[in-house]
Short mmCIF file of C-alpha atoms and ligand atoms in Angstrom, two decimals:
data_model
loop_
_atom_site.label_atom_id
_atom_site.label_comp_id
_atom_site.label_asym_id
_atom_site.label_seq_id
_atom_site.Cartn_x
_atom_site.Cartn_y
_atom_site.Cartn_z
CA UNK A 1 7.99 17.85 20.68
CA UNK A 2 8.83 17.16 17.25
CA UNK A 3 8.57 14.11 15.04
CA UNK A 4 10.08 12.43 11.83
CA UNK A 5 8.77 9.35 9.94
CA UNK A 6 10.92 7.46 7.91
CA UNK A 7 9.52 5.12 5.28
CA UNK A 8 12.04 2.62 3.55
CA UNK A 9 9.48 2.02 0.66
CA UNK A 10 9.52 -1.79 0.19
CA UNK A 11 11.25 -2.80 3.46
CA UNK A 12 10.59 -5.96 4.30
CA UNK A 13 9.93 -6.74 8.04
CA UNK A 14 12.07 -9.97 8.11
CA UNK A 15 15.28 -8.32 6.20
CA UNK A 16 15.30 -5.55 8.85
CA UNK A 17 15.48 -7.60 11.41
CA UNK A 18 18.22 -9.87 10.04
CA UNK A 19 20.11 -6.55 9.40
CA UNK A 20 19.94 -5.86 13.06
CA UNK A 21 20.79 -8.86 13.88
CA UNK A 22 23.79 -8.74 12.39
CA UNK A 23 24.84 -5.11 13.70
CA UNK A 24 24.36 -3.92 9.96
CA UNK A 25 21.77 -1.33 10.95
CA UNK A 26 23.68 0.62 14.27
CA UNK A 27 21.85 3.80 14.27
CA UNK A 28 18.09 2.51 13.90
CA UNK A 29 19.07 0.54 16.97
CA UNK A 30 20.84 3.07 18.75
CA UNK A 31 18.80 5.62 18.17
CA UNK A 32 15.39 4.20 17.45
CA UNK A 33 14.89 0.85 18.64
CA UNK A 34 17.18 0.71 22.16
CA UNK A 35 14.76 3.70 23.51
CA UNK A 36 11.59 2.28 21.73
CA UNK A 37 10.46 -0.68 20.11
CA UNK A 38 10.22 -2.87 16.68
CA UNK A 39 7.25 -4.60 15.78
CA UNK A 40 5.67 -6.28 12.52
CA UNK A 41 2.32 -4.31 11.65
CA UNK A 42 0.47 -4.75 8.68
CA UNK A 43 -0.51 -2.35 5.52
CA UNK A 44 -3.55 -2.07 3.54
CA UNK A 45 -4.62 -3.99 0.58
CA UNK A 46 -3.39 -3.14 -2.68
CA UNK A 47 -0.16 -3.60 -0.49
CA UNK A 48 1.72 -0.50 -2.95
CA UNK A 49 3.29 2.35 -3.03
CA UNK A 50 1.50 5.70 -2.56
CA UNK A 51 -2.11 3.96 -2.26
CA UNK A 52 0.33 2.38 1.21
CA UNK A 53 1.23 5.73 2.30
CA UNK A 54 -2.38 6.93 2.63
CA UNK A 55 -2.95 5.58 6.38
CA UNK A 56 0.47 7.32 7.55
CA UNK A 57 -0.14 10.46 5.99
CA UNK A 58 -4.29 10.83 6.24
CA UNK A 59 -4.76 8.12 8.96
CA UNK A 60 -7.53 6.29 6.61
CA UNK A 61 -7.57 3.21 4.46
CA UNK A 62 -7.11 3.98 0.55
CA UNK A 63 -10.91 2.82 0.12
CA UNK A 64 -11.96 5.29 2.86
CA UNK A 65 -11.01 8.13 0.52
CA UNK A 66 -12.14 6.82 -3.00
CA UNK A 67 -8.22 5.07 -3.30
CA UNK A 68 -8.86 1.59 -4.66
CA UNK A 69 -5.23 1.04 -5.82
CA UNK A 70 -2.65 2.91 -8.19
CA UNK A 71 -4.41 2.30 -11.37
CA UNK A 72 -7.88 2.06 -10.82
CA UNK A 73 -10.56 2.89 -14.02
CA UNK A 74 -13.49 5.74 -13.65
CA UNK A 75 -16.12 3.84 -15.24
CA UNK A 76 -18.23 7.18 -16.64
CA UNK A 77 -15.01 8.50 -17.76
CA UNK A 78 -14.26 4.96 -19.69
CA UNK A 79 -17.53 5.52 -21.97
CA UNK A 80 -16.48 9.39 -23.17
CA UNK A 81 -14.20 10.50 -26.11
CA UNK A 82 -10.41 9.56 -26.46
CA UNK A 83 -9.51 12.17 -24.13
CA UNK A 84 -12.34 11.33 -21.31
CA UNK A 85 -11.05 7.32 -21.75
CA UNK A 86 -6.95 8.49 -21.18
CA UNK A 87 -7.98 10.17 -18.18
CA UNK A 88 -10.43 7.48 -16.97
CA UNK A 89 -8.27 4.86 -16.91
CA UNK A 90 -6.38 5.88 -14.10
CA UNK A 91 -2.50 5.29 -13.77
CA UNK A 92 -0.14 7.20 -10.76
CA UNK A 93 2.66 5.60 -12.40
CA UNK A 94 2.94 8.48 -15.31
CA UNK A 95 1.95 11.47 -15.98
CA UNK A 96 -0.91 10.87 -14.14
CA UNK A 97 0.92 10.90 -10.83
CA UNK A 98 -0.11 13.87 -9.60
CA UNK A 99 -3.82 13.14 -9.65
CA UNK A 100 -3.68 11.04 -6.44
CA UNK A 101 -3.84 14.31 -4.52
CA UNK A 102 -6.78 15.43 -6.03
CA UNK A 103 -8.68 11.77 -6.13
CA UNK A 104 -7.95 11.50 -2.40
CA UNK A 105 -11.54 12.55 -0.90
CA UNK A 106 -11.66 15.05 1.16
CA UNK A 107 -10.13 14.70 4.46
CA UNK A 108 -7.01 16.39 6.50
CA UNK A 109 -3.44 15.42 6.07
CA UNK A 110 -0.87 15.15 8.79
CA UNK A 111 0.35 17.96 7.08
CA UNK A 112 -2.85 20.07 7.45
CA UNK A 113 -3.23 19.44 10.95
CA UNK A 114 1.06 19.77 11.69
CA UNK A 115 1.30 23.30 9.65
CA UNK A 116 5.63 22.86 10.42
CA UNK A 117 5.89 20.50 7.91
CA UNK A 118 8.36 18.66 5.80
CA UNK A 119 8.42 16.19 3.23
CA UNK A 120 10.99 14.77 1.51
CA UNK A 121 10.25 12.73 -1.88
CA UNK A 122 6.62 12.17 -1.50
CA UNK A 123 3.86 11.43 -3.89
CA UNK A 124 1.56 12.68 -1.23
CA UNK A 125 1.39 16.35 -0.75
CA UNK A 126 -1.31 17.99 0.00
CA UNK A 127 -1.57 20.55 2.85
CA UNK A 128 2.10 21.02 2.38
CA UNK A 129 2.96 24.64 3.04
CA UNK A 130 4.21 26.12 0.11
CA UNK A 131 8.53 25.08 0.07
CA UNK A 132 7.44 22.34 2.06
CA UNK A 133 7.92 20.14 -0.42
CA UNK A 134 12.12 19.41 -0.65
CA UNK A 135 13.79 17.94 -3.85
CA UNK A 136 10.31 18.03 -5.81
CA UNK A 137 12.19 18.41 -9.29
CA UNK A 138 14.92 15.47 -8.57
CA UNK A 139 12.22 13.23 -7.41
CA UNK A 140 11.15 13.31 -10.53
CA UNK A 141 14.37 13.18 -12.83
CA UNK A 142 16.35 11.30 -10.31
CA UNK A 143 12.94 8.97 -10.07
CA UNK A 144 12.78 8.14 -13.85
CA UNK A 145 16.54 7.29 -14.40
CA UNK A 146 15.97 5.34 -11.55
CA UNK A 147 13.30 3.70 -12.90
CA UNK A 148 14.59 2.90 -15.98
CA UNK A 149 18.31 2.42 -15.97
CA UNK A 150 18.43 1.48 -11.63
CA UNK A 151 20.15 3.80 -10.15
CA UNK A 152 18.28 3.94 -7.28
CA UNK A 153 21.11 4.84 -4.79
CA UNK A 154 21.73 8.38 -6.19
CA UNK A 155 18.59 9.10 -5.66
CA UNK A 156 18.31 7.95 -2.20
CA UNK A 157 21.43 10.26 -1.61
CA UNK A 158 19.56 12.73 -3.08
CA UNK A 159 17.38 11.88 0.48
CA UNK A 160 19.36 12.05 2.66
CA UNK A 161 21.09 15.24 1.84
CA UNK A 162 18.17 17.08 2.17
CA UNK A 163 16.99 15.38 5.41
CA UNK A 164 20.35 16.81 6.72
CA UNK A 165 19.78 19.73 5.87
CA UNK A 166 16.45 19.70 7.27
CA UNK A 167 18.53 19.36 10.18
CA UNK A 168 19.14 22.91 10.25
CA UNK A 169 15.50 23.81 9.79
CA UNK A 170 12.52 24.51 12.45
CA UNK A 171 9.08 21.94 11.41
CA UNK A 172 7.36 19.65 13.99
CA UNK A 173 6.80 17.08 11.65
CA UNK A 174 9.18 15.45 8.90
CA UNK A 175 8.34 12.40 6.67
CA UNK A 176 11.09 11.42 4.66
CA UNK A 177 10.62 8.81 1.69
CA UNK A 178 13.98 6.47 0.49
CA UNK A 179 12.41 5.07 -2.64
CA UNK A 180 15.48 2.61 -3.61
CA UNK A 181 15.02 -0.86 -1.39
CA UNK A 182 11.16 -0.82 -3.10
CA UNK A 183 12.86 0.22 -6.53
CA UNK A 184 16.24 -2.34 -6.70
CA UNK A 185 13.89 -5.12 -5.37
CA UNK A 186 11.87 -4.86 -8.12
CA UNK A 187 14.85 -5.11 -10.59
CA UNK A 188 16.68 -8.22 -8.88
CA UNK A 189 14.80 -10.07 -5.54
CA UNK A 190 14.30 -8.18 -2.29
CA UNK A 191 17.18 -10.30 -0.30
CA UNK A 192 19.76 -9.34 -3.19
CA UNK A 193 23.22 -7.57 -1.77
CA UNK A 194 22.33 -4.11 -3.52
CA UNK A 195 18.93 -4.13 -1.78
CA UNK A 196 20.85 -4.93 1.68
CA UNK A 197 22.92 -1.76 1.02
CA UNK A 198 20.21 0.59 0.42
CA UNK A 199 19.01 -0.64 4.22
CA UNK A 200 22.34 0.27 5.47
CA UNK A 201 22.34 3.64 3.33
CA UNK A 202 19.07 4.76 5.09
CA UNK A 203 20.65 3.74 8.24
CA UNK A 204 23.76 6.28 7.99
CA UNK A 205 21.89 8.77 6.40
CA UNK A 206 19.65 8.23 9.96
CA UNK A 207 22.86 8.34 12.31
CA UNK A 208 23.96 12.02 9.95
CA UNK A 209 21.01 13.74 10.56
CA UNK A 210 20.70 13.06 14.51
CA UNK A 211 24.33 13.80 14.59
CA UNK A 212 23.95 16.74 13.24
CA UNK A 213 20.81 17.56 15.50
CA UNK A 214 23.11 16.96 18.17
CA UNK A 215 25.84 19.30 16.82
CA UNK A 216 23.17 21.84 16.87
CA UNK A 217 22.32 21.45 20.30
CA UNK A 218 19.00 20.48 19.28
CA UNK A 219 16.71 17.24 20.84
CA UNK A 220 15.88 14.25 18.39
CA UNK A 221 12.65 14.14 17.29
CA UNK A 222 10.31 11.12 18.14
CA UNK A 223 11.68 8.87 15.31
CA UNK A 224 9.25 6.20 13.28
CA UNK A 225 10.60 3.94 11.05
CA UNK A 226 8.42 2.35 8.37
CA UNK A 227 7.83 0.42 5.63
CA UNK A 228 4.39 0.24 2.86
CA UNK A 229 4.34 -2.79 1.90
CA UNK A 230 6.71 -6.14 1.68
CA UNK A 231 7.95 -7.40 -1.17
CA UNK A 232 8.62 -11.24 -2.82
CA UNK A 233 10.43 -12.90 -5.65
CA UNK A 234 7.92 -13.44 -8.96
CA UNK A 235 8.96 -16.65 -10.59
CA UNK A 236 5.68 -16.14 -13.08
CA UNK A 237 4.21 -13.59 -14.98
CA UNK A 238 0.03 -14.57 -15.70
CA UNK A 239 -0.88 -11.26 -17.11
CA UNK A 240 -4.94 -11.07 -16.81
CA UNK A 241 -5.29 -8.82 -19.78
CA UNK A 242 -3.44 -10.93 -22.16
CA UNK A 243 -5.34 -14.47 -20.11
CA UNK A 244 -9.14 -12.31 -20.92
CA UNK A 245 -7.82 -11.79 -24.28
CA UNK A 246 -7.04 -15.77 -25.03
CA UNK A 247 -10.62 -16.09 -24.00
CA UNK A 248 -12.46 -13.77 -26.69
CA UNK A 249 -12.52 -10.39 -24.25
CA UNK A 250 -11.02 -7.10 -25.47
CA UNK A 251 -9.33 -6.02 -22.64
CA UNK A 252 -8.82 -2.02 -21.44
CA UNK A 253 -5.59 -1.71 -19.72
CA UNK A 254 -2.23 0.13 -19.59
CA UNK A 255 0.15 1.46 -20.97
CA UNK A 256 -0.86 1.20 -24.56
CA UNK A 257 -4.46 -0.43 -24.60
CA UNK A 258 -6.30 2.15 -23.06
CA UNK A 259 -8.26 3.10 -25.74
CA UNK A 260 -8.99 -1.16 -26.70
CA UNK A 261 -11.70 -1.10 -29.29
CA UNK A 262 -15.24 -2.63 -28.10
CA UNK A 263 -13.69 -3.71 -25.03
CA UNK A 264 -15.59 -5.88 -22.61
CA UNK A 265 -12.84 -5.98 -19.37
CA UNK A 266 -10.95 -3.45 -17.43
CA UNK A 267 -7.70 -4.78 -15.85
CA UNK A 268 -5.67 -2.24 -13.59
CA UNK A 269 -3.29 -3.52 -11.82
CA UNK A 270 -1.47 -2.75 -8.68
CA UNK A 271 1.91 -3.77 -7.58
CA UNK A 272 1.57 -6.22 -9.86
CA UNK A 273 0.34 -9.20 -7.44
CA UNK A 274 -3.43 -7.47 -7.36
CA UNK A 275 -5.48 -6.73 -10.20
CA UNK A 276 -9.36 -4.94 -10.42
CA UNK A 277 -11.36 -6.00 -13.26
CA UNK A 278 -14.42 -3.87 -14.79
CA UNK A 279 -16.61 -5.60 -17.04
CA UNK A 280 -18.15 -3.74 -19.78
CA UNK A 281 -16.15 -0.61 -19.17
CA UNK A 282 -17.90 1.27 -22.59
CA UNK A 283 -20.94 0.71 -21.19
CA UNK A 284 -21.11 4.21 -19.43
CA UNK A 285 -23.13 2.20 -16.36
CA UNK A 286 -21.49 4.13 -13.53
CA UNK A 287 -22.87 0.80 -11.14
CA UNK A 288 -20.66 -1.93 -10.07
CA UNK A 289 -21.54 -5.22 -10.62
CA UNK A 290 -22.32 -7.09 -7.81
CA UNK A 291 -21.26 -11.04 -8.00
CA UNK A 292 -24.03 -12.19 -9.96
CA UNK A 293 -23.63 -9.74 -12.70
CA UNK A 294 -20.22 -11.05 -12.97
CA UNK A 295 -19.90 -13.53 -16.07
CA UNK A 296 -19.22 -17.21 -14.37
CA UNK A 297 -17.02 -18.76 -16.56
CA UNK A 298 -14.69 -16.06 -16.63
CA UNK A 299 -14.25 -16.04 -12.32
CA UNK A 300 -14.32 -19.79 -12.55
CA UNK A 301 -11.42 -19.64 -15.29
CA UNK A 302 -9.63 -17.09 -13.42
CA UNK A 303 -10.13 -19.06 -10.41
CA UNK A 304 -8.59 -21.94 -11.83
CA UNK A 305 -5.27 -20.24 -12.29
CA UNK A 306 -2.16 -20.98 -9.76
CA UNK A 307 -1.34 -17.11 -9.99
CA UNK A 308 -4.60 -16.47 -7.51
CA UNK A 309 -4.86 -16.74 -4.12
CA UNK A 310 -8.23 -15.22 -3.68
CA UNK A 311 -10.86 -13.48 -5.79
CA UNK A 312 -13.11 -10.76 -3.98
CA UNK A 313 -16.47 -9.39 -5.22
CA UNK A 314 -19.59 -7.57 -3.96
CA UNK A 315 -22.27 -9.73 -3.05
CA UNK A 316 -25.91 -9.05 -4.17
CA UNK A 317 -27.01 -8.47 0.18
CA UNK A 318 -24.05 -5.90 0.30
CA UNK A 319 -21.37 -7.95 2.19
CA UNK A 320 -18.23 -9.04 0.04
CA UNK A 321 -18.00 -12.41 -1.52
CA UNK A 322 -14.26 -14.31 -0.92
CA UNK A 323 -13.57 -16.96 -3.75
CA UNK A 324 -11.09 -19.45 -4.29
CA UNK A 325 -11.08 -22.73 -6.36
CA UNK A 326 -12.85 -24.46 -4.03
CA UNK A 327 -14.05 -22.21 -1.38
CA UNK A 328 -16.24 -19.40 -1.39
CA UNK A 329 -17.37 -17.23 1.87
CA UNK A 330 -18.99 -13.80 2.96
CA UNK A 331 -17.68 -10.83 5.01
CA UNK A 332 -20.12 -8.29 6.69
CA UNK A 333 -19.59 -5.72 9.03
CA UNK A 334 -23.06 -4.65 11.24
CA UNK A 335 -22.66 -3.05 14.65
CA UNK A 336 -19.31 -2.75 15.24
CA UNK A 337 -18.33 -6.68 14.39
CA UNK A 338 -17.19 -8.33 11.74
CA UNK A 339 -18.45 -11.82 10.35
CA UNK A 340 -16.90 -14.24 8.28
CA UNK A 341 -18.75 -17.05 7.30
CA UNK A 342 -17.19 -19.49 4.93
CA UNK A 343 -19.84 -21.22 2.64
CA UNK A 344 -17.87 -23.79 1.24
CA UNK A 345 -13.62 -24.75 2.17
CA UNK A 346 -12.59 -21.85 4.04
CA UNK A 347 -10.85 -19.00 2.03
CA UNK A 348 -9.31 -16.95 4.95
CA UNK A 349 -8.00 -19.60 6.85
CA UNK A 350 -10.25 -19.21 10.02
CA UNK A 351 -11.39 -22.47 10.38
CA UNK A 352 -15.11 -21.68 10.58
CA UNK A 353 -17.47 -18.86 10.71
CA UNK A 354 -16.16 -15.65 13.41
CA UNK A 355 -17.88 -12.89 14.56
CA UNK A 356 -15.23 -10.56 16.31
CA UNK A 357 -14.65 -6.81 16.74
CA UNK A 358 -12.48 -4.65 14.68
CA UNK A 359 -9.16 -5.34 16.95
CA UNK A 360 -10.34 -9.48 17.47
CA UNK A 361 -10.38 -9.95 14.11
CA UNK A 362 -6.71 -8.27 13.27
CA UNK A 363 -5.26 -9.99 16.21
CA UNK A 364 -7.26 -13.41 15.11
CA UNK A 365 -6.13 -13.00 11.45
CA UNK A 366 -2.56 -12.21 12.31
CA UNK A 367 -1.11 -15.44 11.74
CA UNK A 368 -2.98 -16.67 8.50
CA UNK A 369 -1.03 -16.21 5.34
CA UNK A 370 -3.35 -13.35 4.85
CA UNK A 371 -3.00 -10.86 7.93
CA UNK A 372 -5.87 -8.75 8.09
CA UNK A 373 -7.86 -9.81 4.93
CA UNK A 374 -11.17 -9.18 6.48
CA UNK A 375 -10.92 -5.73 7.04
CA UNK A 376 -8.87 -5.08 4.14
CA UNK A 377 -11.28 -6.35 1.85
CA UNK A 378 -14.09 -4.51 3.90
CA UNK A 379 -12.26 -1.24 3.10
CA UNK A 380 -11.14 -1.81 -0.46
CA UNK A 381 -14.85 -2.38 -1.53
CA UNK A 382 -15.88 1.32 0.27
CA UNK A 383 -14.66 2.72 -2.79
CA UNK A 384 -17.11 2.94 -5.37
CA UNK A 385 -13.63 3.25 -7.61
CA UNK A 386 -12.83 -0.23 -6.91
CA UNK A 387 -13.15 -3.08 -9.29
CA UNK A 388 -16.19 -5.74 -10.38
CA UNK A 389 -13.94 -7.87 -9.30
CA UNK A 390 -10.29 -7.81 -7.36
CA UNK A 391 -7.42 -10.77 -7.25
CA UNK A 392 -4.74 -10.96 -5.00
CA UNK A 393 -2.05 -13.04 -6.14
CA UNK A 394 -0.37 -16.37 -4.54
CA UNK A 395 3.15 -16.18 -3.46
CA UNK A 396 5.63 -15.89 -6.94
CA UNK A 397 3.27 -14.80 -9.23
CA UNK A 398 1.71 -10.88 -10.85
CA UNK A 399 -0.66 -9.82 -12.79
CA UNK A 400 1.59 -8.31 -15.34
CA UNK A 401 3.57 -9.93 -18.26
CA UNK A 402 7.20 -10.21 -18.71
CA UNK A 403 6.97 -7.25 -21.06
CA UNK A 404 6.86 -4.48 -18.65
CA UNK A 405 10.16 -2.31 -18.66
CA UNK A 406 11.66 -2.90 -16.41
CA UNK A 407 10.42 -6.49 -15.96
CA UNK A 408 9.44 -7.12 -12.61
CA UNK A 409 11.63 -9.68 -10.55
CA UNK A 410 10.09 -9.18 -7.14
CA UNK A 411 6.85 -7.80 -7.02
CA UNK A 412 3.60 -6.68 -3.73
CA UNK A 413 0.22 -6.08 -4.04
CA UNK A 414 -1.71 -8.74 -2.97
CA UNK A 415 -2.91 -9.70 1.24
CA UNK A 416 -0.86 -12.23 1.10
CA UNK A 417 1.76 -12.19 4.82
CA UNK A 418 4.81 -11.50 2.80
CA UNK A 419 3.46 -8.28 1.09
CA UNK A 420 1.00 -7.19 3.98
CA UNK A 421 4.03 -7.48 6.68
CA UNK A 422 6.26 -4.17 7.49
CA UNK A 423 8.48 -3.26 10.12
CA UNK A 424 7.38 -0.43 12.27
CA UNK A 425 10.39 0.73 14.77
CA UNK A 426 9.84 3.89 17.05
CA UNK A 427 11.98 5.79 19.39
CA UNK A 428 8.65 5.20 21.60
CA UNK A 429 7.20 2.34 23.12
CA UNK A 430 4.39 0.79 20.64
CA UNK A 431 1.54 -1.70 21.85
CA UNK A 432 2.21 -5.45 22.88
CA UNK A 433 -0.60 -6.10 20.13
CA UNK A 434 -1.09 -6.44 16.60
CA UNK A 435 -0.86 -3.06 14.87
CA UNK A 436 -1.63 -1.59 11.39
CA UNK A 437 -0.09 1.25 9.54
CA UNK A 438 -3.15 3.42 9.93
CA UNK A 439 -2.90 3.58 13.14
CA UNK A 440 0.50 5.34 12.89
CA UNK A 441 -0.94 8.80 12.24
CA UNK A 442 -3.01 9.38 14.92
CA UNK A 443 -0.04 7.91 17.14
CA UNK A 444 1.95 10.81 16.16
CA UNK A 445 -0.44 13.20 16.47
CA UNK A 446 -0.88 12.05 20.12
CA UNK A 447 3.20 12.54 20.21
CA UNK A 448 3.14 16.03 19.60
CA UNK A 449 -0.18 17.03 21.22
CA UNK A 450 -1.96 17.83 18.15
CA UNK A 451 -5.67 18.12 18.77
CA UNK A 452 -7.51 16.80 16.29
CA UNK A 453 -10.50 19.44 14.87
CA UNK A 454 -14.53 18.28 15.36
CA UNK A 455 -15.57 16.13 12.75
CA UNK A 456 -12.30 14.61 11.61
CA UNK A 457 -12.29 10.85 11.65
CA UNK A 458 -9.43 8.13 11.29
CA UNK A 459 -9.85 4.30 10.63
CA UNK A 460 -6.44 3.96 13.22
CA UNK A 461 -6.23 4.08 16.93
CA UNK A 462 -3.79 5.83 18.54
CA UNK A 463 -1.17 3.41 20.18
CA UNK A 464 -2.14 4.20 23.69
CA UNK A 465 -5.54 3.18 23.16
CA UNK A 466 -4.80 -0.28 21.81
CA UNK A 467 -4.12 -2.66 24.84
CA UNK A 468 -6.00 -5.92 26.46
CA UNK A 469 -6.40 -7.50 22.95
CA UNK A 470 -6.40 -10.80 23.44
CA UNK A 471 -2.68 -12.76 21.79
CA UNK A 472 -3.84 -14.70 18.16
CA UNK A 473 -5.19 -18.16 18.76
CA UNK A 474 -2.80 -20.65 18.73
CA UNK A 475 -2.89 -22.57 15.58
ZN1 ZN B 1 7.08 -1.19 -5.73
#
């Protein structure tokens, strides 16, 4: 038994779906979904790439493994010389990028435990036996035109030649990245006709390779086919750094202001629509602050902005404080459950305190505009890494002014539905329930009857084990 997974970076769940719909996408329905199934799971919080592809590769949330989001600041490093505060403040979208293997805490990849394995334009990989790794050196050239001047589609052909030729080669597991519906979203809006065609472009680069496994005389693998994260339109830029600045704070933050003189905030922002803040960050305390050491005006200010859906912070009794303008409530997780109980309004959109189990809660918190928040929240705040303080943005607005090259038109990163959303289609039946991302990895280790060593832990359930959860509360 062998098995690839596919991840359209950016895909969103809805845009598939009208793609199939419309007979655009033949071979992921042929050859995926007619044997198997498509459902809409959810992704972690920050909802971005590479902190996103942690649960499919590792089977754990980013916060699990010290991953609070793509830039994220070490707050001993912050307080050292001009070398130790480069370094601290923590970007994988540089020269940086390879640090994300290293930062990931210890823990096996699916490519540790699946020795025949083969990536294809990854950020991710460790455990990769050596030549593992295919088209390292045009992921990164091909990546940085792309970046810069768009052309995303050459290096998505880049893909799929080498997952054709992979064709020809003997692995057990494949995971193959097409960066360009994420990266052309980004420069125009994630329904726009060049976005459509990268869809299509993954599909016929699927319906090559299992041709060509066929021409072999060779069995298709068990197929997945993923997304990260969703992706929507940003009508406005409110860049924190720039909004902390207005109000008298030096603010630490990329790409040029990470040395800021005597600065008193931290912002590092993911996707753009999330953003952690660190107060003090020359302080050399290696603590976070827990809500009450975080100055008041400045939440209730950044509170007050349209750009924020939700503010999240430790609270002083170790749960995690949920703010919005006017609402303010507590997560907790003790013996197995998880409680939410809203102090004033109601943040989450649960209408009232819940106490439910890990699987309850997803299922009850599927239909909010922010699938999943509890636990999401719960995980982020594992990492020590993580922020003071951490905003997830409303729907149309980032964290990151209109100065970024390229500007972003479309952006992801915060919990809200439209970011959290992805498609996840399999040549294999998946679970009648809510499902997450995470719990994709131990799936396919089931699939190819990989045991999994003593000790090793995942935050995902395998798909046969997730059944008789009860259908989201009707609303
Ligand atoms: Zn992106």
């Amino acid at each position: 038994m062998r098995a690839a997974l596919v991840l359209i970076d950016g895909a969103r769940a809805d845009v598939l779906r009208e793609l199939l719909a419309r007979g655009d996408l033949p071979n992921l329905a042929r050859s995926v979904i007619e044997p198997g199934s498509l459902t809409t799971g959810t992704t972690v919080f920050p909802s971005t790439t590479g902190v996103a592809y942690i649960p499919f590769l590792f089977g754990r949330y980013p916060g699990s493994v010290g991953i609070p989001g793509i830039r994220w600041l070490d707050r001993r490093g912050a307080a050292g010389n001009w070398r130790e505060q480069w370094r601290a403040a923590r970007s994988y979208c540089g020269p940086q990028g390879g640090l994300l293997n290293s930062d990931i805490a210890p823990a096996p990849s699916i490519f540790d435990l699946v020795p025949d394995s083969i990536a294809i334009c990854t950020p991710l990989t460790r455990g990769l036996p050596a030549g593992g790794h295919r088209i390292p050196l045009r992921r990164v050239i091909l990546g940085a035109a792309a970046h810069y001047i768009g052309t995303y589609p050459a290096l998505d052909r880049a893909v799929a030649s080498a997952w054709l030729d992979a064709a020809n080669e003997s692995w057990r597991f494949l995971f193959v990245v097409f960066p360009g519906v994420d990266g052309i979203s980004h420069l125009k809006d994630p329904h726009h006709p060049a976005v459509l065609e990268s869809y299509r472009l993954v599909d016929r680069a699927l319906g090559a390779f299992r041709a060509r496994v066929e021409r072999l005389g060779g069995e298709p693998p068990v197929f997945f086919v993923v997304s990260d994260h969703g992706m929507t339109v940003v009508r406005e830029h409110h860049d924190t750094a720039t909004f902390l600045e207005s109000i008298g704070l030096p603010t630490l933050r990329h790409p040029t202001h990470v040395w800021r003189r005597g600065a008193r905030a931290a912002t590092m922002v993911s996707g753009n629509a999330s953003v952690q803040l660190y107060f003090d960050p020359r302080s050399g305390r290696d603590t976070p602050r827990t809500e009450s050491e975080i100055p008041a005006s400045v939440l209730e200010r950044l509170l007050a902005s349209p750009a924020v859906r939700l503010a999240a912070c430790r609270a002083g009794n170790g749960g995690i404080s949920v703010r919005t303008r006017k609402g303010r409530a507590r997560l907790s997780e003790e013996s197995g459950l998880i409680r939410y109980e809203p102090q004033e309004g109601d943040p989450l959109g649960l209408r009232g305190s819940v106490e439910l189990d890990d699987r309850e809660m997803l299922s009850r918190t599927r239909d909010t505009d922010v699938p999943d928040a509890p636990r999401q929240l719960l995980q982020l705040f594992q990492a020590h890494r993580a922020g003071d303080l951490v905003l997830a943005a409303a729907p149309g607005y980032d964290f990151r002014g209109p100065w970024e090259i390229p500007e972003h038109q479309a952006g992801h990163g915060s919990l809200i539905a439209e970011h959290m959303e992805v498609p996840i289609a399999a040549s294999v039946a998946l679970p009648d329930a809510p499902i997450r991302t995470v719990d994709l990895m131990p799936t396919i280790l089931e699939r190819l009857d990989v045991a999994v060593p003593r000790g090793v832990m995942f935050d995902g359930v395998p798909a046969s084990r997730i059944t008789g959860v009860p259908e989201p509360l009707a609303r």
